[in-house]
Short mmCIF file of C-alpha atoms and ligand atoms in Angstrom, two decimals:
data_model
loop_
_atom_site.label_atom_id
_atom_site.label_comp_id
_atom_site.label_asym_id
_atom_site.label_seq_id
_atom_site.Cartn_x
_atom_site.Cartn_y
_atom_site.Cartn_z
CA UNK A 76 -23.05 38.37 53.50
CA UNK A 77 -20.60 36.32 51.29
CA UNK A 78 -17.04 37.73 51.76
CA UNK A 79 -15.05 38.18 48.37
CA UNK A 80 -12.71 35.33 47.21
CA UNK A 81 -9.32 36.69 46.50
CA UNK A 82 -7.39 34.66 43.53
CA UNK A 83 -3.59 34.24 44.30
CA UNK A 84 -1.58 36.06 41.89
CA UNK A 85 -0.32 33.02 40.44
CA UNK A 86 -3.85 31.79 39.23
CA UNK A 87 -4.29 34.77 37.20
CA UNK A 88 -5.50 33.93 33.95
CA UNK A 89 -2.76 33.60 31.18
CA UNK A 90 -5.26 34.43 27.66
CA UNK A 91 -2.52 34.89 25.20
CA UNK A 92 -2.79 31.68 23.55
CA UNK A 93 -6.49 32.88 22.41
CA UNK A 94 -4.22 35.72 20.30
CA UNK A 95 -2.16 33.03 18.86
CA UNK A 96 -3.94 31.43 16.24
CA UNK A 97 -3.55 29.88 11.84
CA UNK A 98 -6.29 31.37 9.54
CA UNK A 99 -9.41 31.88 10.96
CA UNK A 100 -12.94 31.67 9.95
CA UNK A 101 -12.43 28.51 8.38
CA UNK A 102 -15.89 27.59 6.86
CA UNK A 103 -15.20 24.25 5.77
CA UNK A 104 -18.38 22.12 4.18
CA UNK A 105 -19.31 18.39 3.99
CA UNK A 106 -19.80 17.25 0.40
CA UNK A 107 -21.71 14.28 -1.26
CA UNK A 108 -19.37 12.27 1.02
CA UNK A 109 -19.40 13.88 4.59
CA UNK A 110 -16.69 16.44 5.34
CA UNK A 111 -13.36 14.74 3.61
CA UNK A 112 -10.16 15.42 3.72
CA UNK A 113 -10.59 17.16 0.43
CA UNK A 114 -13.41 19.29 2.01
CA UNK A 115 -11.17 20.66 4.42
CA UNK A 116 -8.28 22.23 1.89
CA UNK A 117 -9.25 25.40 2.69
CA UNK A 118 -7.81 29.00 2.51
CA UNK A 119 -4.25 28.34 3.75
CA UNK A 120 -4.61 25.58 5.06
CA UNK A 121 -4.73 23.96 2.17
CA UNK A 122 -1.15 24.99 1.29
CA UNK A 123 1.48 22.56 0.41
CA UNK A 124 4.97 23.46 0.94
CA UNK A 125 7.22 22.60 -1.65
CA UNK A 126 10.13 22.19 0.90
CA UNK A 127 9.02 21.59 4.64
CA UNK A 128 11.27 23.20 7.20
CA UNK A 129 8.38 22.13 10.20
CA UNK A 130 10.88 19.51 12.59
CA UNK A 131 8.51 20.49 15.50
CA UNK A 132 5.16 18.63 14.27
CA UNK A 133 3.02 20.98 14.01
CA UNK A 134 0.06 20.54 12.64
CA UNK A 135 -0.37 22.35 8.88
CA UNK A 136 -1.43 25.83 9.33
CA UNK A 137 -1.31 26.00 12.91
CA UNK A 138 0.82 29.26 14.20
CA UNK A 139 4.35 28.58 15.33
CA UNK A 140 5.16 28.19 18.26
CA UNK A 141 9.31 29.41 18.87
CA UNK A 142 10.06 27.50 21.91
CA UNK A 143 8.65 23.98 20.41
CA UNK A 144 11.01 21.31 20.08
CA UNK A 145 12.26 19.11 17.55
CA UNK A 146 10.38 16.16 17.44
CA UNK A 147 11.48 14.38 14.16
CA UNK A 148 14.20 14.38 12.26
CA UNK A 149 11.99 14.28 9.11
CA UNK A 150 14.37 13.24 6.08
CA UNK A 151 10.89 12.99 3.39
CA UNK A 152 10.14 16.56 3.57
CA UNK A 153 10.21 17.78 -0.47
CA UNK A 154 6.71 17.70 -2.27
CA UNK A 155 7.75 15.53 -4.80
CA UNK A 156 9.05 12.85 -2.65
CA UNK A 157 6.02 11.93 -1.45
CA UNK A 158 3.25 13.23 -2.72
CA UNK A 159 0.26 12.42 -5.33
CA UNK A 160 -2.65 14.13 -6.84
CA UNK A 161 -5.33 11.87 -5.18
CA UNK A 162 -4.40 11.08 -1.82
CA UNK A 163 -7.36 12.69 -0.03
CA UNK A 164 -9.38 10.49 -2.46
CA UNK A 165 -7.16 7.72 -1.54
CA UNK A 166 -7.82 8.05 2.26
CA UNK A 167 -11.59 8.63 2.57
CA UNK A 168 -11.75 5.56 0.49
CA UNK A 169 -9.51 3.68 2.66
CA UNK A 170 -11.64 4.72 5.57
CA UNK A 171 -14.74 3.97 3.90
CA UNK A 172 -14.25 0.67 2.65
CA UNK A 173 -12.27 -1.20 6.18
CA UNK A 174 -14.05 -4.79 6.18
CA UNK A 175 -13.45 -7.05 9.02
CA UNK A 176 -11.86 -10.50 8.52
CA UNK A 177 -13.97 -11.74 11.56
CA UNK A 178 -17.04 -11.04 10.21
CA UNK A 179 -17.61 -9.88 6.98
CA UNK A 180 -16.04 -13.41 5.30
CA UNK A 181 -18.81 -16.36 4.94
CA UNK A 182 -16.42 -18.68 7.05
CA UNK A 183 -19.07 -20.76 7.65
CA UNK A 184 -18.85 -21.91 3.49
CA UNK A 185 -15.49 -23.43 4.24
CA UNK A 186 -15.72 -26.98 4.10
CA UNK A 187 -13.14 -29.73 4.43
CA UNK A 188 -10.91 -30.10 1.45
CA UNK A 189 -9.13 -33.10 0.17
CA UNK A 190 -5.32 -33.36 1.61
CA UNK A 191 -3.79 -31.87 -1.19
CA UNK A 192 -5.74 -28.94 -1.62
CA UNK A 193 -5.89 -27.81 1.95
CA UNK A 194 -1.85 -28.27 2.20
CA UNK A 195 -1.95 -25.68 -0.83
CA UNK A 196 -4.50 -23.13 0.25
CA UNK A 197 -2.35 -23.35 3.60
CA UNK A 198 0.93 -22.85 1.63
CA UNK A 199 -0.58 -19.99 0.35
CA UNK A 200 -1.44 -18.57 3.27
CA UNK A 201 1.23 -19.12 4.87
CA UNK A 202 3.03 -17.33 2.17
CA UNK A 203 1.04 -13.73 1.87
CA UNK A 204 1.53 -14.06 5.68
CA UNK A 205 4.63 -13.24 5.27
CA UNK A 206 4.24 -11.24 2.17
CA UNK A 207 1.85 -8.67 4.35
CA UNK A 208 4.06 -8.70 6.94
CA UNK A 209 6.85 -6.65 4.87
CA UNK A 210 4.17 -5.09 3.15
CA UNK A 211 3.04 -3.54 6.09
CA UNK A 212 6.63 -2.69 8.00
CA UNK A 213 7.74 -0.69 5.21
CA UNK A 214 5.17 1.76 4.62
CA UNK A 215 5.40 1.99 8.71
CA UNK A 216 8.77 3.20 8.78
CA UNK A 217 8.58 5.84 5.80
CA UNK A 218 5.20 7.38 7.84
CA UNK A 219 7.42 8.74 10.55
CA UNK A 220 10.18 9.82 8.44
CA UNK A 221 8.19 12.08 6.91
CA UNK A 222 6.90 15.56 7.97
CA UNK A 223 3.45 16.24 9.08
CA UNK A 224 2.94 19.37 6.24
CA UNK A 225 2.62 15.67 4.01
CA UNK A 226 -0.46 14.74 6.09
CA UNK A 227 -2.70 13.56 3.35
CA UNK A 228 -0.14 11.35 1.74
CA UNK A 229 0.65 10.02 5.67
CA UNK A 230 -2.49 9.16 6.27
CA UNK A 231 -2.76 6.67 2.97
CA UNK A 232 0.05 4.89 4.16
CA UNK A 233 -1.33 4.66 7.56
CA UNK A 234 -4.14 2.92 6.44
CA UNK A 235 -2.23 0.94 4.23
CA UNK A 236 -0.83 -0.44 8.03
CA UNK A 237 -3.90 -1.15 8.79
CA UNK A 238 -4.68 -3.26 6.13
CA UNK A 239 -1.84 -5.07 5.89
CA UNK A 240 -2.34 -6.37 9.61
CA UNK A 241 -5.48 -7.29 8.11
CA UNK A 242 -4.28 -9.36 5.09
CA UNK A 243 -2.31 -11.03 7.53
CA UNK A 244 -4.81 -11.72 9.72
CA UNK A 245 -7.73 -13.39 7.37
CA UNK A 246 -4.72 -15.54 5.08
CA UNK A 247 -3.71 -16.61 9.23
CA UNK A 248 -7.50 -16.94 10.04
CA UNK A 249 -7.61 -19.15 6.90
CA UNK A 250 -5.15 -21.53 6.97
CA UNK A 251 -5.97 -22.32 10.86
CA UNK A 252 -9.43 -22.38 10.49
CA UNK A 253 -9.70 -25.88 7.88
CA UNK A 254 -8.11 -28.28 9.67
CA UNK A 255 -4.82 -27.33 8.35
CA UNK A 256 -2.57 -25.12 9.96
CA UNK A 257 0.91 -22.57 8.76
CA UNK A 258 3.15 -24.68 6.43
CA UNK A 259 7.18 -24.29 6.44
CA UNK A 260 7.94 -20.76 6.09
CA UNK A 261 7.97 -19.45 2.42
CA UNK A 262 11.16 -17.70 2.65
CA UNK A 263 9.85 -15.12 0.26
CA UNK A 264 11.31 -12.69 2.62
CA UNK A 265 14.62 -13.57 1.99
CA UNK A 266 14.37 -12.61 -1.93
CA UNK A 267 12.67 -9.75 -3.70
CA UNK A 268 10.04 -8.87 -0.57
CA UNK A 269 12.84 -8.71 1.37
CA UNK A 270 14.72 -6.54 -0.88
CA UNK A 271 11.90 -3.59 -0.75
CA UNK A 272 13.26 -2.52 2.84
CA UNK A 273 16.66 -1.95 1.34
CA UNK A 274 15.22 1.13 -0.32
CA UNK A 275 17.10 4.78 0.25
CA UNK A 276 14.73 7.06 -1.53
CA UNK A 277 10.86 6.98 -1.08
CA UNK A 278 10.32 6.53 -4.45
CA UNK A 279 12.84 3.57 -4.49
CA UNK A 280 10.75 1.70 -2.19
CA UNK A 281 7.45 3.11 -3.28
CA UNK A 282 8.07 1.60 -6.88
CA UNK A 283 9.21 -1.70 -5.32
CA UNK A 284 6.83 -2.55 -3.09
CA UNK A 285 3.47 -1.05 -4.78
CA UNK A 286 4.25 -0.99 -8.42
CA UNK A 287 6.28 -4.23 -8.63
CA UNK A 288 5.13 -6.20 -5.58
CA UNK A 289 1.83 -4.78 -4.67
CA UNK A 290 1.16 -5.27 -8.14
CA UNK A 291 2.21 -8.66 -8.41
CA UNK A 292 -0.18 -9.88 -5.16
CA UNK A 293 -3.03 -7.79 -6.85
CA UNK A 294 -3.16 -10.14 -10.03
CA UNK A 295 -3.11 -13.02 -7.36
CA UNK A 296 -5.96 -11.68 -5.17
CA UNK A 297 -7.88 -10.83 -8.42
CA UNK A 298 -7.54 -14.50 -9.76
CA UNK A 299 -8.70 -15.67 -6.03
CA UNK A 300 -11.95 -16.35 -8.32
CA UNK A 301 -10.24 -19.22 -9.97
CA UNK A 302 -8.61 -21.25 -7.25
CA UNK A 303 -10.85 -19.93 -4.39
CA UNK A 304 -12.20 -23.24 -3.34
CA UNK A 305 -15.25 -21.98 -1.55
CA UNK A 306 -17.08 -18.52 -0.54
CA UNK A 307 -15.14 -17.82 2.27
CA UNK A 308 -11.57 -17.92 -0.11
CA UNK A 309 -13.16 -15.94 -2.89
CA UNK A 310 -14.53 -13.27 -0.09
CA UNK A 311 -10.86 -13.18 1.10
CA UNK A 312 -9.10 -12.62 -2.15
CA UNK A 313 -12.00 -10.45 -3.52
CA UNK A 314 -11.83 -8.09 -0.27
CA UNK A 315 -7.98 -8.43 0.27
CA UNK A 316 -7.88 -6.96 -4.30
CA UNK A 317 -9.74 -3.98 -3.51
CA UNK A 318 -7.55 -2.71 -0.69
CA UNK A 319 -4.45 -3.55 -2.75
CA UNK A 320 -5.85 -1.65 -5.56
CA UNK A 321 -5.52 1.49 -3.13
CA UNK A 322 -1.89 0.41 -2.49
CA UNK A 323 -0.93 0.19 -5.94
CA UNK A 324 -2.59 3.47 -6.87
CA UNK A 325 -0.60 5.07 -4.34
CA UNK A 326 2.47 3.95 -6.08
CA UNK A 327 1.40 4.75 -9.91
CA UNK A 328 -0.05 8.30 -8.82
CA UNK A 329 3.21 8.73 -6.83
CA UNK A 330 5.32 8.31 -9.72
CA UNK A 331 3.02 10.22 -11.71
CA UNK A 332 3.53 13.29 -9.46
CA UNK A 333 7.07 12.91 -9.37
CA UNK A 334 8.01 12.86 -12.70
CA UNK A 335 5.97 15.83 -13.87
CA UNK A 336 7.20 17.87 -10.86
CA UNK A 337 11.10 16.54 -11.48
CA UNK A 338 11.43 15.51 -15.00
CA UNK A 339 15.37 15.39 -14.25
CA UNK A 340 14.71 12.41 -11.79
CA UNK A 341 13.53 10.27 -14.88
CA UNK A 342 16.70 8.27 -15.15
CA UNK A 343 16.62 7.48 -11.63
CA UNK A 344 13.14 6.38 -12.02
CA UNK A 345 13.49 4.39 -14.76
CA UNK A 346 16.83 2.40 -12.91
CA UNK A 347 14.08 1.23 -10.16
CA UNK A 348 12.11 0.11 -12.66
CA UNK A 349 15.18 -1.62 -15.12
CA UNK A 350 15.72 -3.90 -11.29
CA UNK A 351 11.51 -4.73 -11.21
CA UNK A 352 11.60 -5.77 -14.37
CA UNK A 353 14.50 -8.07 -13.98
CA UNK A 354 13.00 -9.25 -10.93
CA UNK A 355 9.92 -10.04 -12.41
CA UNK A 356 11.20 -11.56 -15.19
CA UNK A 357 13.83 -13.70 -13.77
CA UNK A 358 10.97 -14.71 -11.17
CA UNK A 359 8.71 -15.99 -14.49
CA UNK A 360 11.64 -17.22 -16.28
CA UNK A 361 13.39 -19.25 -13.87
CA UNK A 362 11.31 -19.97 -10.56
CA UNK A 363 13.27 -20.90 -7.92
CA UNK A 364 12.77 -21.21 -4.16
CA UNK A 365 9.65 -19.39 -2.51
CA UNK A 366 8.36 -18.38 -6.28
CA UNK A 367 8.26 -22.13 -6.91
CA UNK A 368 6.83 -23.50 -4.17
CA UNK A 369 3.83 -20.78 -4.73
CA UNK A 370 3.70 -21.81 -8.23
CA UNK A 371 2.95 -25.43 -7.49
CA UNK A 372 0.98 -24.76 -4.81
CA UNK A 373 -1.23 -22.21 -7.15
CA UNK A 374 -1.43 -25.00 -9.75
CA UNK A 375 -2.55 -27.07 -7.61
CA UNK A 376 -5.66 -25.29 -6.51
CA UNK A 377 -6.28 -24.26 -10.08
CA UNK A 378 -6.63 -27.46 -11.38
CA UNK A 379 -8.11 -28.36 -8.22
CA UNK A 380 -5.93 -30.85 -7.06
CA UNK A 381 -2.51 -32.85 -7.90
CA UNK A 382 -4.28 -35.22 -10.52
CA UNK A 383 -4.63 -31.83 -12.51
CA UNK A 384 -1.70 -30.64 -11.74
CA UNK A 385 -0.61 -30.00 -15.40
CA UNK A 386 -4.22 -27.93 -15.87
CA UNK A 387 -3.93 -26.05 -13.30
CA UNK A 388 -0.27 -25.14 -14.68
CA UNK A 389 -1.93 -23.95 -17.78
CA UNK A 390 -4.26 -21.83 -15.41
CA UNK A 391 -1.10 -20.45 -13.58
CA UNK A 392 1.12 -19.17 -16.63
CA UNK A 393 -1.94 -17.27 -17.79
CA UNK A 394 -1.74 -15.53 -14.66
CA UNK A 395 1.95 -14.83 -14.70
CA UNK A 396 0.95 -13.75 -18.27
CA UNK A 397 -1.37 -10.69 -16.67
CA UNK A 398 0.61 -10.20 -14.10
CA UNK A 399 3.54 -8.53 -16.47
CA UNK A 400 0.41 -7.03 -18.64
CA UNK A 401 -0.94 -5.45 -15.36
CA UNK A 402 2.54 -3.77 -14.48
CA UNK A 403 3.50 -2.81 -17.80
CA UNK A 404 0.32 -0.51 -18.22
CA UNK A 405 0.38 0.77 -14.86
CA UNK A 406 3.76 1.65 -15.80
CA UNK A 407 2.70 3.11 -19.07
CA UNK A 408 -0.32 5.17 -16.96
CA UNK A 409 2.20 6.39 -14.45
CA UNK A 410 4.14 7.86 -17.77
CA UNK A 411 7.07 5.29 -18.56
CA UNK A 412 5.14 3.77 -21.10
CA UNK A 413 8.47 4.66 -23.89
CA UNK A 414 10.94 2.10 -21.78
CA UNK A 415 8.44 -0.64 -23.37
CA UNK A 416 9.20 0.99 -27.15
CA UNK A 417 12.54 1.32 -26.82
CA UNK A 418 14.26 -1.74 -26.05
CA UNK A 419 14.94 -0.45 -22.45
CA UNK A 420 12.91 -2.82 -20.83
CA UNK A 421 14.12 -6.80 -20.44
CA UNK A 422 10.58 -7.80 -20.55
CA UNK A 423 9.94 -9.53 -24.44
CA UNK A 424 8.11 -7.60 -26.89
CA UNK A 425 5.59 -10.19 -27.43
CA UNK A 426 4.24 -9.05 -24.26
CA UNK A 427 4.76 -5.07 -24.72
CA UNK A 428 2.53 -5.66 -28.43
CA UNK A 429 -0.56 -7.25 -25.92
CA UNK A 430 -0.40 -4.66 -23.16
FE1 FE2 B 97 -1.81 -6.66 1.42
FE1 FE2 B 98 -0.88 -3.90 0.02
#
């Protein structure tokens, strides 16, 4: 005969959490893409606060809990700071299309380059090393400043981290893996990339680094057809485009948001934009330090070596040419399209009649 086993008082069962609970009978269903992030907006829990008051991270529709403590001082907690229409798109995206610089580039289609050519891919390389570097920091240090109601938008810019460390890993991988090596330091850091972590406002950084800069590198990357020198280059710069596309995108839909939600913020916007532009067009103007270096390096590999230097040049300005094209009509789609008509903008006409 089994005797009874007597639980001490203190292991009696405490069920109240099962009475403390967000929305239930959430029914949320995969789409034509699995279950997304935009699958899962459901009922209440797809709420947005316009203002966030949560300090204690909790997760977006979960019940409060009183005695939880303050975790972050979150300082990005209005809506419009952050946020954009698309960022669930944004994300899944991300998610679905990580590559891996170990394997998915044909390294095996590098092949040894004349002196000249390797010391300029290696430049290069060495450059966007440092280049990702910021681009990746910055994002990371806005992520935690802002509360977790904002997860979608968050989670963008986490993955935006992630490829970042990647960038820098395959232009590293690269210049180390052709009998070349780093080069001197570009010292791009110390100018405008440098610049984008001086940012007080979101949107201040946000329209530095992936409208102006972002942008900037995107053009590059896209052109990695024309001065790739082999598979393995044109693999990096094609793979490295379409993950800055999603970085830029973030910016432009970002700016979107925020000027139809705070049309008084319009001035403001457009100041952020009056110091790109004059970055961008003192940079094309009158190249100096890093910006040179890159330049000769570039026209180098487009012309495919120093004897065509002057070629590749050619190659290079009509670059430079669609890089200010590019940002002026992602400026014009994120809805400052009038500084370009009325002689706010320092960038010439000429190029505002092409755009
Ligand atoms: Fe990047
Ligand atoms: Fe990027």
């Amino acid at each position: 005969m089994s005797e009874a086993v007597e639980i001490p008082e203190e292991h009696d069962l405490d069920t109240s959490w099962m009475e403390n609970m967000g929305e239930w009978g959430a029914n949320a269903r995969p789409g034509k893409r699995g279950l997304t992030l935009a699958d899962i907006q459901v009922g209440s829990y797809g709420d947005l606060p316009e203002v966030s008051d949560n300090m204690t991270g909790r997760p977006r529709g979960a019940a409060v809990r009183p005695e939880a403590y303050r975790v972050g001082a979150y300082s990005v907690h209005t809506l419009s700071e952050i946020w954009l229409d698309n960022a669930e798109y944004l994300y899944e995206e991300a998610l679905q299309r990580q590559w891996s610089s170990a394997t998915d580039i044909p390294w095996h289609t590098l092949e040894p380059l004349p002196d000249d050519v390797e010391e300029a891919e290696c430049f290069l390389c060495t450059f966007f090393n440092e280049v990702e570097f910021v681009a990746g920091d910055v994002p990371a240090r806005w992520i935690a400043k802002t509360t977790p109601d904002y997860l979608e938008a968050r989670n963008v810019l986490v993955v935006q981290v992630m490829d970042e460390a990647r960038h820098m890993d395959v232009f590293r991988k690269r210049a180390l893996a052709n009998g070349g090596g780093l080069m001197r330091m570009s010292g791009a850091t110390s100018g405008f990339v440098g610049s984008i972590d001086l940012a007080r406002d979101f949107t201040e950084m946000s329209t530095r680094l992936h409208i102006s800069g972002e942008g900037a590198v995107l053009t590059m990357f896209r052109m990695g057809e024309l001065f790739g020198q082999n598979e393995a280059e044109k693999t990096m710069y094609r793979l490295c485009a379409q993950d800055e596309a999603r970085h830029v995108a973030f910016g432009v839909m970002h700016l979107r948001f925020l000027a139809a939600a705070e049309p008084e913020r319009g001035e403001e916007i457009n100041c952020y934009l009056d110091e790109a532009e004059g970055q961008l067009i003192s940079g094309q103007q009158n190249p100096a330090g890093a910006l040179a270096e890159t330049s000769e390096a570039l026209a180098v590999l487009l012309g495919g070596g120093m004897q065509h230097y002057d070629e590749g040049h050619k190659k290079l300005l009509v670059i430079r040419r669609r890089q200010l094209k590019e940002y002026m009509k992602r400026v014009m789609s994120a809805g400052f399209g009038e500084r370009f008509e009325n002689g706010r903008s320092p960038i010439p006409e000429r190029y505002a009649a092409s755009a």
